[in-house]
Amino acid sequence: MIKVIFLGPPGAGKGTQAVRIAEKYDVPHIATGDILRAAVKEGTELGKLAKSYMDKGELVPDDVIIGIIRERLSQDDVKKNGFILDGFPRTLPQAEALDELLKEIGMELDKVIYLNVEDEEIVKRLLARGRADDREDVIRNRLEVYRKQTAPLIDYYTSKGLLAEINGVGDINEITQKIEKAIGVNG
């Protein structure tokens, strides 16, 4: 069983690496961004609300995200194999809510993987990705929001002895191997 959070700025490679680990070890990959984008695409009430925040490069409110996570972590595949959280938590209140939720369901985190990538590399990557919300002004705003709201999680998880910092630039396979080593699974 693997219970891991992936942290890092938008475009650091969290999704790519989380999917690789999830597929290799048959662990559910829980990406809040995917869940939110699906809701936006479907035009649900949650989707419309989420879109109004996402279009400005702002974070979707905690209560909405935490509700989605609570529902997902209670499913059988998570109880059997664990989880990889990608894009959550993003703020200290979310991290604290996750701690409470994990306590409720009798699980503990194994590791928090922090993929560290410099801002200019992030801007380059996200502009190349070509999503509608990946304009340079929006990207830079997202990085600023990240620094203010998400970066404090690095200290939070370091103080709990859970953080493993990995350089998110380089060969994809080598980055995956570093993550596997940090999590304590054999590549």
Coordinates of C-alpha atoms in Angstrom, one line a residue:
M1 CA 0.0 0.0 0.0
I2 CA 1.3 3.4 -1.0
K3 CA -0.1 6.7 0.5
V4 CA 1.6 9.6 -1.0
I5 CA 1.0 13.3 -1.8
F6 CA 2.7 15.0 -4.8
L7 CA 3.5 18.7 -4.2
G8 CA 5.0 21.3 -6.5
P9 CA 4.1 24.3 -8.7
P10 CA 1.8 23.9 -11.6
G11 CA 3.7 22.2 -14.5
A12 CA 6.4 20.6 -12.3
G13 CA 5.5 17.2 -13.6
K14 CA 3.3 16.0 -10.6
G15 CA 0.7 14.5 -12.9
T16 CA 3.2 12.7 -15.1
Q17 CA 5.1 11.2 -12.2
A18 CA 1.9 10.4 -10.2
V19 CA 0.4 8.5 -13.1
R20 CA 3.7 6.6 -13.7
I21 CA 3.8 5.5 -10.0
A22 CA 0.1 4.8 -9.8
E23 CA 0.1 2.5 -12.9
K24 CA 3.3 0.7 -11.9
Y25 CA 2.1 -0.1 -8.4
D26 CA -1.7 -0.3 -9.0
V27 CA -2.5 2.6 -6.7
P28 CA -5.4 5.0 -7.4
H29 CA -4.2 8.4 -8.8
I30 CA -6.4 11.1 -7.4
A31 CA -6.0 14.3 -9.3
T32 CA -8.2 17.1 -8.1
G33 CA -7.4 19.0 -11.3
D34 CA -8.9 16.2 -13.4
I35 CA -12.0 16.0 -11.3
L36 CA -12.5 19.8 -11.5
R37 CA -11.9 19.9 -15.2
A38 CA -14.4 17.1 -15.8
A39 CA -17.0 19.1 -13.7
V40 CA -16.3 22.2 -15.8
K41 CA -16.6 20.3 -19.1
E42 CA -19.9 18.7 -17.9
G43 CA -21.2 22.2 -16.9
T44 CA -22.3 21.1 -13.4
E45 CA -23.0 23.7 -10.8
L46 CA -19.7 22.7 -9.1
G47 CA -18.1 23.0 -12.5
K48 CA -19.4 26.4 -13.2
L49 CA -18.3 27.6 -9.8
A50 CA -14.9 26.0 -10.2
K51 CA -14.5 27.5 -13.7
S52 CA -15.0 31.1 -12.4
Y53 CA -12.0 30.6 -10.0
M54 CA -9.9 28.6 -12.5
D55 CA -10.3 31.2 -15.3
K56 CA -8.7 33.8 -13.0
G57 CA -5.9 31.4 -11.9
E58 CA -7.3 31.2 -8.4
L59 CA -7.8 28.2 -6.2
V60 CA -11.2 26.5 -5.9
P61 CA -12.6 26.9 -2.3
D62 CA -11.5 24.3 0.3
D63 CA -15.0 23.0 1.1
V64 CA -15.6 22.0 -2.5
I65 CA -12.2 20.2 -2.8
I66 CA -12.3 18.5 0.6
G67 CA -15.8 17.1 -0.2
I68 CA -14.5 15.6 -3.4
I69 CA -11.4 14.1 -1.6
R70 CA -13.5 12.7 1.3
E71 CA -15.8 10.9 -1.2
R72 CA -12.8 9.5 -3.2
L73 CA -10.8 8.3 -0.2
S74 CA -13.7 6.3 1.1
Q75 CA -13.8 4.0 -2.0
D76 CA -12.7 0.4 -2.0
D77 CA -9.6 0.7 -4.3
V78 CA -8.1 3.3 -1.9
K79 CA -8.8 1.1 1.2
K80 CA -7.1 -1.8 -0.6
N81 CA -4.1 -0.1 -2.4
G82 CA -3.7 3.4 -0.9
F83 CA -3.6 6.6 -2.9
I84 CA -1.6 9.1 -4.7
L85 CA -2.9 12.6 -4.2
D86 CA -2.0 15.0 -7.0
G87 CA -3.0 18.7 -6.6
F88 CA -4.2 18.3 -3.0
P89 CA -3.7 19.7 -0.4
R90 CA -2.8 23.1 -1.7
T91 CA -3.2 25.1 1.5
L92 CA -2.4 24.6 5.2
P93 CA -6.2 24.4 6.1
Q94 CA -6.5 21.6 3.4
A95 CA -3.5 19.8 4.8
E96 CA -5.0 20.0 8.3
A97 CA -8.4 18.8 7.0
L98 CA -6.6 15.9 5.2
D99 CA -4.9 14.9 8.4
E100 CA -8.2 14.8 10.2
L101 CA -9.8 12.8 7.3
L102 CA -7.0 10.3 7.3
K103 CA -7.3 9.9 11.0
E104 CA -11.0 9.2 10.6
I105 CA -10.4 6.5 8.0
G106 CA -7.4 5.0 9.8
M107 CA -4.7 5.8 7.3
E108 CA -1.4 7.6 7.6
L109 CA 0.7 9.3 4.9
D110 CA 3.9 7.5 3.8
K111 CA 5.6 10.4 2.1
V112 CA 5.1 13.8 0.5
I113 CA 7.0 14.2 -2.7
Y114 CA 7.9 17.8 -3.6
L115 CA 8.9 18.3 -7.2
N116 CA 11.0 21.4 -7.3
V117 CA 11.1 23.3 -10.6
E118 CA 12.2 27.0 -11.2
D119 CA 9.5 29.5 -12.4
E120 CA 11.0 30.1 -15.8
E121 CA 11.0 26.4 -16.6
I122 CA 7.4 26.2 -15.4
V123 CA 6.3 29.1 -17.7
K124 CA 8.1 27.5 -20.6
R125 CA 6.4 24.1 -20.0
L126 CA 2.9 25.4 -19.5
L127 CA 3.0 27.7 -22.5
A128 CA 4.1 24.6 -24.6
R129 CA 1.1 22.6 -23.1
G130 CA -1.4 24.9 -24.9
R131 CA -4.4 24.7 -22.6
A132 CA -6.9 27.6 -22.8
D133 CA -6.0 28.7 -19.3
D134 CA -2.2 28.5 -20.0
R135 CA -1.6 32.2 -21.0
E136 CA 1.6 33.7 -19.6
D137 CA -0.2 36.2 -17.3
V138 CA -2.5 33.4 -15.9
I139 CA 0.6 31.1 -15.4
R140 CA 2.5 33.8 -13.5
N141 CA -0.6 34.5 -11.4
R142 CA -0.9 30.8 -10.6
L143 CA 2.7 30.7 -9.6
E144 CA 2.2 33.7 -7.3
V145 CA -0.9 32.0 -5.8
Y146 CA 1.1 28.8 -5.4
R147 CA 4.0 30.6 -3.6
K148 CA 1.6 32.3 -1.1
Q149 CA -0.8 29.4 -0.4
T150 CA 1.0 26.1 -1.2
A151 CA 4.7 26.7 -0.5
P152 CA 4.0 26.7 3.3
L153 CA 3.1 23.0 3.0
I154 CA 6.8 22.3 2.4
D155 CA 7.6 23.5 5.9
Y156 CA 4.5 21.8 7.3
Y157 CA 5.4 18.3 5.9
T158 CA 9.1 18.8 6.6
S159 CA 8.3 19.3 10.3
K160 CA 6.4 16.0 10.2
G161 CA 9.3 14.2 8.7
L162 CA 7.4 13.3 5.5
L163 CA 8.8 15.6 2.8
A164 CA 11.2 14.3 0.1
E165 CA 12.4 17.1 -2.3
I166 CA 13.1 15.9 -5.8
N167 CA 14.5 18.0 -8.6
G168 CA 11.7 18.0 -11.2
V169 CA 14.0 18.8 -14.2
G170 CA 15.8 16.1 -16.1
D171 CA 15.2 12.6 -17.4
I172 CA 11.6 11.4 -16.7
N173 CA 12.8 7.9 -15.8
E174 CA 15.5 9.1 -13.5
I175 CA 13.0 11.4 -11.7
T176 CA 10.6 8.4 -11.3
Q177 CA 13.4 6.3 -9.8
K178 CA 14.2 9.0 -7.3
I179 CA 10.6 9.1 -6.3
E180 CA 10.4 5.3 -6.0
K181 CA 13.5 5.4 -3.7
A182 CA 11.9 8.2 -1.6
I183 CA 8.7 6.3 -1.3
G184 CA 10.5 3.1 -0.4
V185 CA 9.4 0.9 -3.3
N186 CA 11.8 -0.9 -5.6
G187 CA 11.8 0.3 -9.2

